[in-house]
Short mmCIF file of C-alpha atoms and ligand atoms in Angstrom, two decimals:
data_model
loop_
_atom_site.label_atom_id
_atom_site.label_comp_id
_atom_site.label_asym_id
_atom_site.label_seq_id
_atom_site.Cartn_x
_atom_site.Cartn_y
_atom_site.Cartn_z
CA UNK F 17 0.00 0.00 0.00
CA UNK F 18 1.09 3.51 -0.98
CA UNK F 19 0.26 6.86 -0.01
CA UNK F 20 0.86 10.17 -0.86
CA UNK F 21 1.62 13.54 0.96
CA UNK F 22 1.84 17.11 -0.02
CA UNK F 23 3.40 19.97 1.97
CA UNK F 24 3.58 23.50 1.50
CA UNK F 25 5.09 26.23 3.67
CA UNK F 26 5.60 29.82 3.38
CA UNK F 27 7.81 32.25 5.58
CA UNK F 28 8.28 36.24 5.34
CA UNK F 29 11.82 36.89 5.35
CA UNK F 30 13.74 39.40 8.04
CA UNK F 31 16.89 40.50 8.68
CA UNK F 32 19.19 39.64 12.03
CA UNK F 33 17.64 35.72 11.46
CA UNK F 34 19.48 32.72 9.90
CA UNK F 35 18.50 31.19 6.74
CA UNK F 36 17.50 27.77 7.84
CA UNK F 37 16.15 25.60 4.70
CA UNK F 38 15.96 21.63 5.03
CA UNK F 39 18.09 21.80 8.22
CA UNK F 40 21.24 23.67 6.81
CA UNK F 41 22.40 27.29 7.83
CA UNK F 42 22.74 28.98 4.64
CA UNK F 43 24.68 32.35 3.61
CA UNK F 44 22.51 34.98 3.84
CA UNK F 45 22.32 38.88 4.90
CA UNK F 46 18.50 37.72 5.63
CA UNK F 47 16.74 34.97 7.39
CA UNK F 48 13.25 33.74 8.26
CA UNK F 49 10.54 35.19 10.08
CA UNK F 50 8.23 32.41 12.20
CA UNK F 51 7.27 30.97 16.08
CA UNK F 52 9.85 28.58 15.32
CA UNK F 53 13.17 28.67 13.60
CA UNK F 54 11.42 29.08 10.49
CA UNK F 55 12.67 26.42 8.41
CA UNK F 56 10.03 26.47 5.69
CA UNK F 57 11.45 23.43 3.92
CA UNK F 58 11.27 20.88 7.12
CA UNK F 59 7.90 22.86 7.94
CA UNK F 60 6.83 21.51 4.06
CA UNK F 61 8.56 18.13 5.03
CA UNK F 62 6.48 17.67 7.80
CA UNK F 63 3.07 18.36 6.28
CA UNK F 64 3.50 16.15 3.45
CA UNK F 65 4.51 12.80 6.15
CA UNK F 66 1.44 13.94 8.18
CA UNK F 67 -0.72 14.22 5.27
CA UNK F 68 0.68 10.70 3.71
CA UNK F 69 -0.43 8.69 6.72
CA UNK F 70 -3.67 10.84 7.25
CA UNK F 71 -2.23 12.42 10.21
CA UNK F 72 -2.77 16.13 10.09
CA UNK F 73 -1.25 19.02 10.06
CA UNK F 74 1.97 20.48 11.22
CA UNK F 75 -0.38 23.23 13.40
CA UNK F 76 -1.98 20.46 15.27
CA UNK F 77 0.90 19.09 15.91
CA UNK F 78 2.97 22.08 16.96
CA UNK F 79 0.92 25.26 17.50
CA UNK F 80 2.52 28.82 17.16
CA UNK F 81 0.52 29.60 19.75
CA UNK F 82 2.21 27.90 22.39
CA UNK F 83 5.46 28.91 23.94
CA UNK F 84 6.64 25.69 23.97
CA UNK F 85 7.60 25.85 20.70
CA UNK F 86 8.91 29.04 20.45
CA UNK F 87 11.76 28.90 18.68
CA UNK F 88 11.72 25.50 17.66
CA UNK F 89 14.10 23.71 16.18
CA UNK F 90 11.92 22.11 12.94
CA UNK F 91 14.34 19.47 12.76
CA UNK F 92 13.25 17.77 15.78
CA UNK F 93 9.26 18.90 15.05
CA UNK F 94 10.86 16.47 11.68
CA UNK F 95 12.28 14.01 13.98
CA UNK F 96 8.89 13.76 16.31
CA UNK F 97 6.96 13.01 12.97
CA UNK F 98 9.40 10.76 11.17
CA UNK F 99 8.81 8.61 14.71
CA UNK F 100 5.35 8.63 14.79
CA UNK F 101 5.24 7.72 11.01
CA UNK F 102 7.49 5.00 11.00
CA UNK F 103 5.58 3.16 14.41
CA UNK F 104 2.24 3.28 12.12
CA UNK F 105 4.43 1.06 9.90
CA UNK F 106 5.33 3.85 7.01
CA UNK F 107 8.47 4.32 5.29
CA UNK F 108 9.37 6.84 3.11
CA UNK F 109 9.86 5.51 -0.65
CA UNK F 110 11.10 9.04 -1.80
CA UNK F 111 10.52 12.58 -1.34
CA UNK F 112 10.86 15.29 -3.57
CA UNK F 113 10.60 19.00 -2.65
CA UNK F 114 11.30 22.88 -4.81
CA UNK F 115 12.57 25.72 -3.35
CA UNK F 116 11.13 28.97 -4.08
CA UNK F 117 13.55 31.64 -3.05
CA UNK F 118 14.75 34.81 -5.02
CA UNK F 119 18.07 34.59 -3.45
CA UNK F 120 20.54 33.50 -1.99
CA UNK F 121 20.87 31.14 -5.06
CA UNK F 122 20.36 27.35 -3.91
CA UNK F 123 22.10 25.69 -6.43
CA UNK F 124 25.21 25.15 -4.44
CA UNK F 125 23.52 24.29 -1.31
CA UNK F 126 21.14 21.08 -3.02
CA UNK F 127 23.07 18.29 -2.13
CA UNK F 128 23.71 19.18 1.43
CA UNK F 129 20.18 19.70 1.71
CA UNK F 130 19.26 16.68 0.39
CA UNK F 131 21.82 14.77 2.47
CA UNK F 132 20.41 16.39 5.65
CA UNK F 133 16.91 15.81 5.14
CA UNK F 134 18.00 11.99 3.93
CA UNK F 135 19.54 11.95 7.52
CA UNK F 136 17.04 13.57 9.50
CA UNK F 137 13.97 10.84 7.67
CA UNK F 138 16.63 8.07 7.82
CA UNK F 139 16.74 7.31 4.30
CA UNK F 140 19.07 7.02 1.34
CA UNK F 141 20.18 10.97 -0.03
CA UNK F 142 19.74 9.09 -3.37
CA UNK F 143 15.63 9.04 -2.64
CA UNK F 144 15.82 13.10 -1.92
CA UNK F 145 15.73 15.40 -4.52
CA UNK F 146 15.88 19.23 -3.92
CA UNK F 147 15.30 21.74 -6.38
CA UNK F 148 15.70 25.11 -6.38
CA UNK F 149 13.52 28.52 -8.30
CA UNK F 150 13.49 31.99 -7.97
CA UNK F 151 9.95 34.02 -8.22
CA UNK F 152 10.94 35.67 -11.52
CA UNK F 153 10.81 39.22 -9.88
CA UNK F 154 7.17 39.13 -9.21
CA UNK F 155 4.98 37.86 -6.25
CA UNK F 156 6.33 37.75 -2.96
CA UNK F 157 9.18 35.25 -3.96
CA UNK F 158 10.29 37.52 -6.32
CA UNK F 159 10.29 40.54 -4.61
CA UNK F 160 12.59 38.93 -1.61
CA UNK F 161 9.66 38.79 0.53
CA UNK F 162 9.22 35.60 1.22
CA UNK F 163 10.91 31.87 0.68
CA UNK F 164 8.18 29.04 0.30
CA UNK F 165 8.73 25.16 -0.55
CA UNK F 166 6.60 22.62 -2.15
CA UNK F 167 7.30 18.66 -0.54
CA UNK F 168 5.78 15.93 -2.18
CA UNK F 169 6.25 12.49 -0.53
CA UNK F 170 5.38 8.90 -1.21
CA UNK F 171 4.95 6.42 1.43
CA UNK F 172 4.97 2.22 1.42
CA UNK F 173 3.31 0.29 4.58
CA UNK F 174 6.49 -1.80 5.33
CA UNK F 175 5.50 -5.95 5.89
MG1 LIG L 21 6.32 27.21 8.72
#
C-alpha cells in the first residue's frame, strides 16, 4: 500500500535571522521570520509525512501559539513526525521537494540539503531530490519577501 503527501510552507523573510532551509544554515544577509526557527522546507517536510499517513497538520501538531515551541528547532518537530510515522508502519519511498527563493541562489547548497533531510527521515540521499527557483521578480518570492517550498512524498506500509 502507498500513499501520498503534499506539503507546502511559506515564511516572510527578516533580517538579524538565519537562513535555515531543510536543516542547513545557509549564507545569507537575511533569514526567516516564524514561532519557530522558520525552516520552511522541514515545515513543508512535515506536512506532506502527516498528510501521507492521514495524520494532520503540522499546526496540530505544533501550534505557534504555544510557547513551547517558540523557537523550535523544525528538525526535531521532523524528527517527532518521522517517529510517529514510522511506528504506524510507514516508510518513506522518496521525497521530492522545490525551493522557491529569489536569493541567496540554492544551487550550491542542493546536495547538502538533500543529504540532511535523507539523515534527519533516515533514508538514502539518493531518494531526496531538492530543487531550487526563484519568483521571476514578481509575487512575494520575487520581490525577496518571502521563501516558500513545495514537498511531495510517497509512502509504502512496510510488511
Ligand atoms: Mg512554517
Amino acid at each position: 500500500m502507498f500513499r501520498v503527501g503534499l506539503g507546502h510552507d511559506t515564511h516572510r523573510t527578516t533580517a538579524g535571522k538565519p537562513l535555515l532551509l531543510g536543516g542547513v544554515e545557509i549564507p545569507s544577509d537575511f533569514g526567516l521570520d516564524g514561532h519557530s526557527d522558520a525552516d520552511a522546507l522541514l515545515h513543508a517536510v512535515t506536512d506532506a509525512l502527516l498528510g501521507a499517513a492521514g495524520l494532520g497538520d503540522i499546526g496540530e501538531w505544533f501550534p505557534d501559539t504555544s510557547a513551547e515551541f517558540a523557537g523550535a528547532n523544525s528538525a526535531d518537530l521532523l524528527r517527532t513526525v518521522v517517529t510517529e510515522v514510522t511506528v504506524r508502519g510507514w516508510r518513506v519511498v522518496n521525497l521530492d521537494c522545490i525551493l522557491f527563493a529569489e536569493r541567496p541562489k540554492l544551487s550550491a547548497f542542493k546536495p547538502q540539503i538533500a543529504a540532511r533531510m535523507a539523515e534527519l527521515l533516515g533514508v538514502d540521499p539518493s531518494v531526496v531530490n531538492v530543487k531550487a527557483k526563484t519568483g521571476e521578480r514578481v509575487g512575494p518570492v520575487g520581490r525577496g519577501e518571502a521563501v516558500q517550498a513545495e514537498v511531495v512524498v510517497l509512502l509504502e506500509m512496510t510488511p
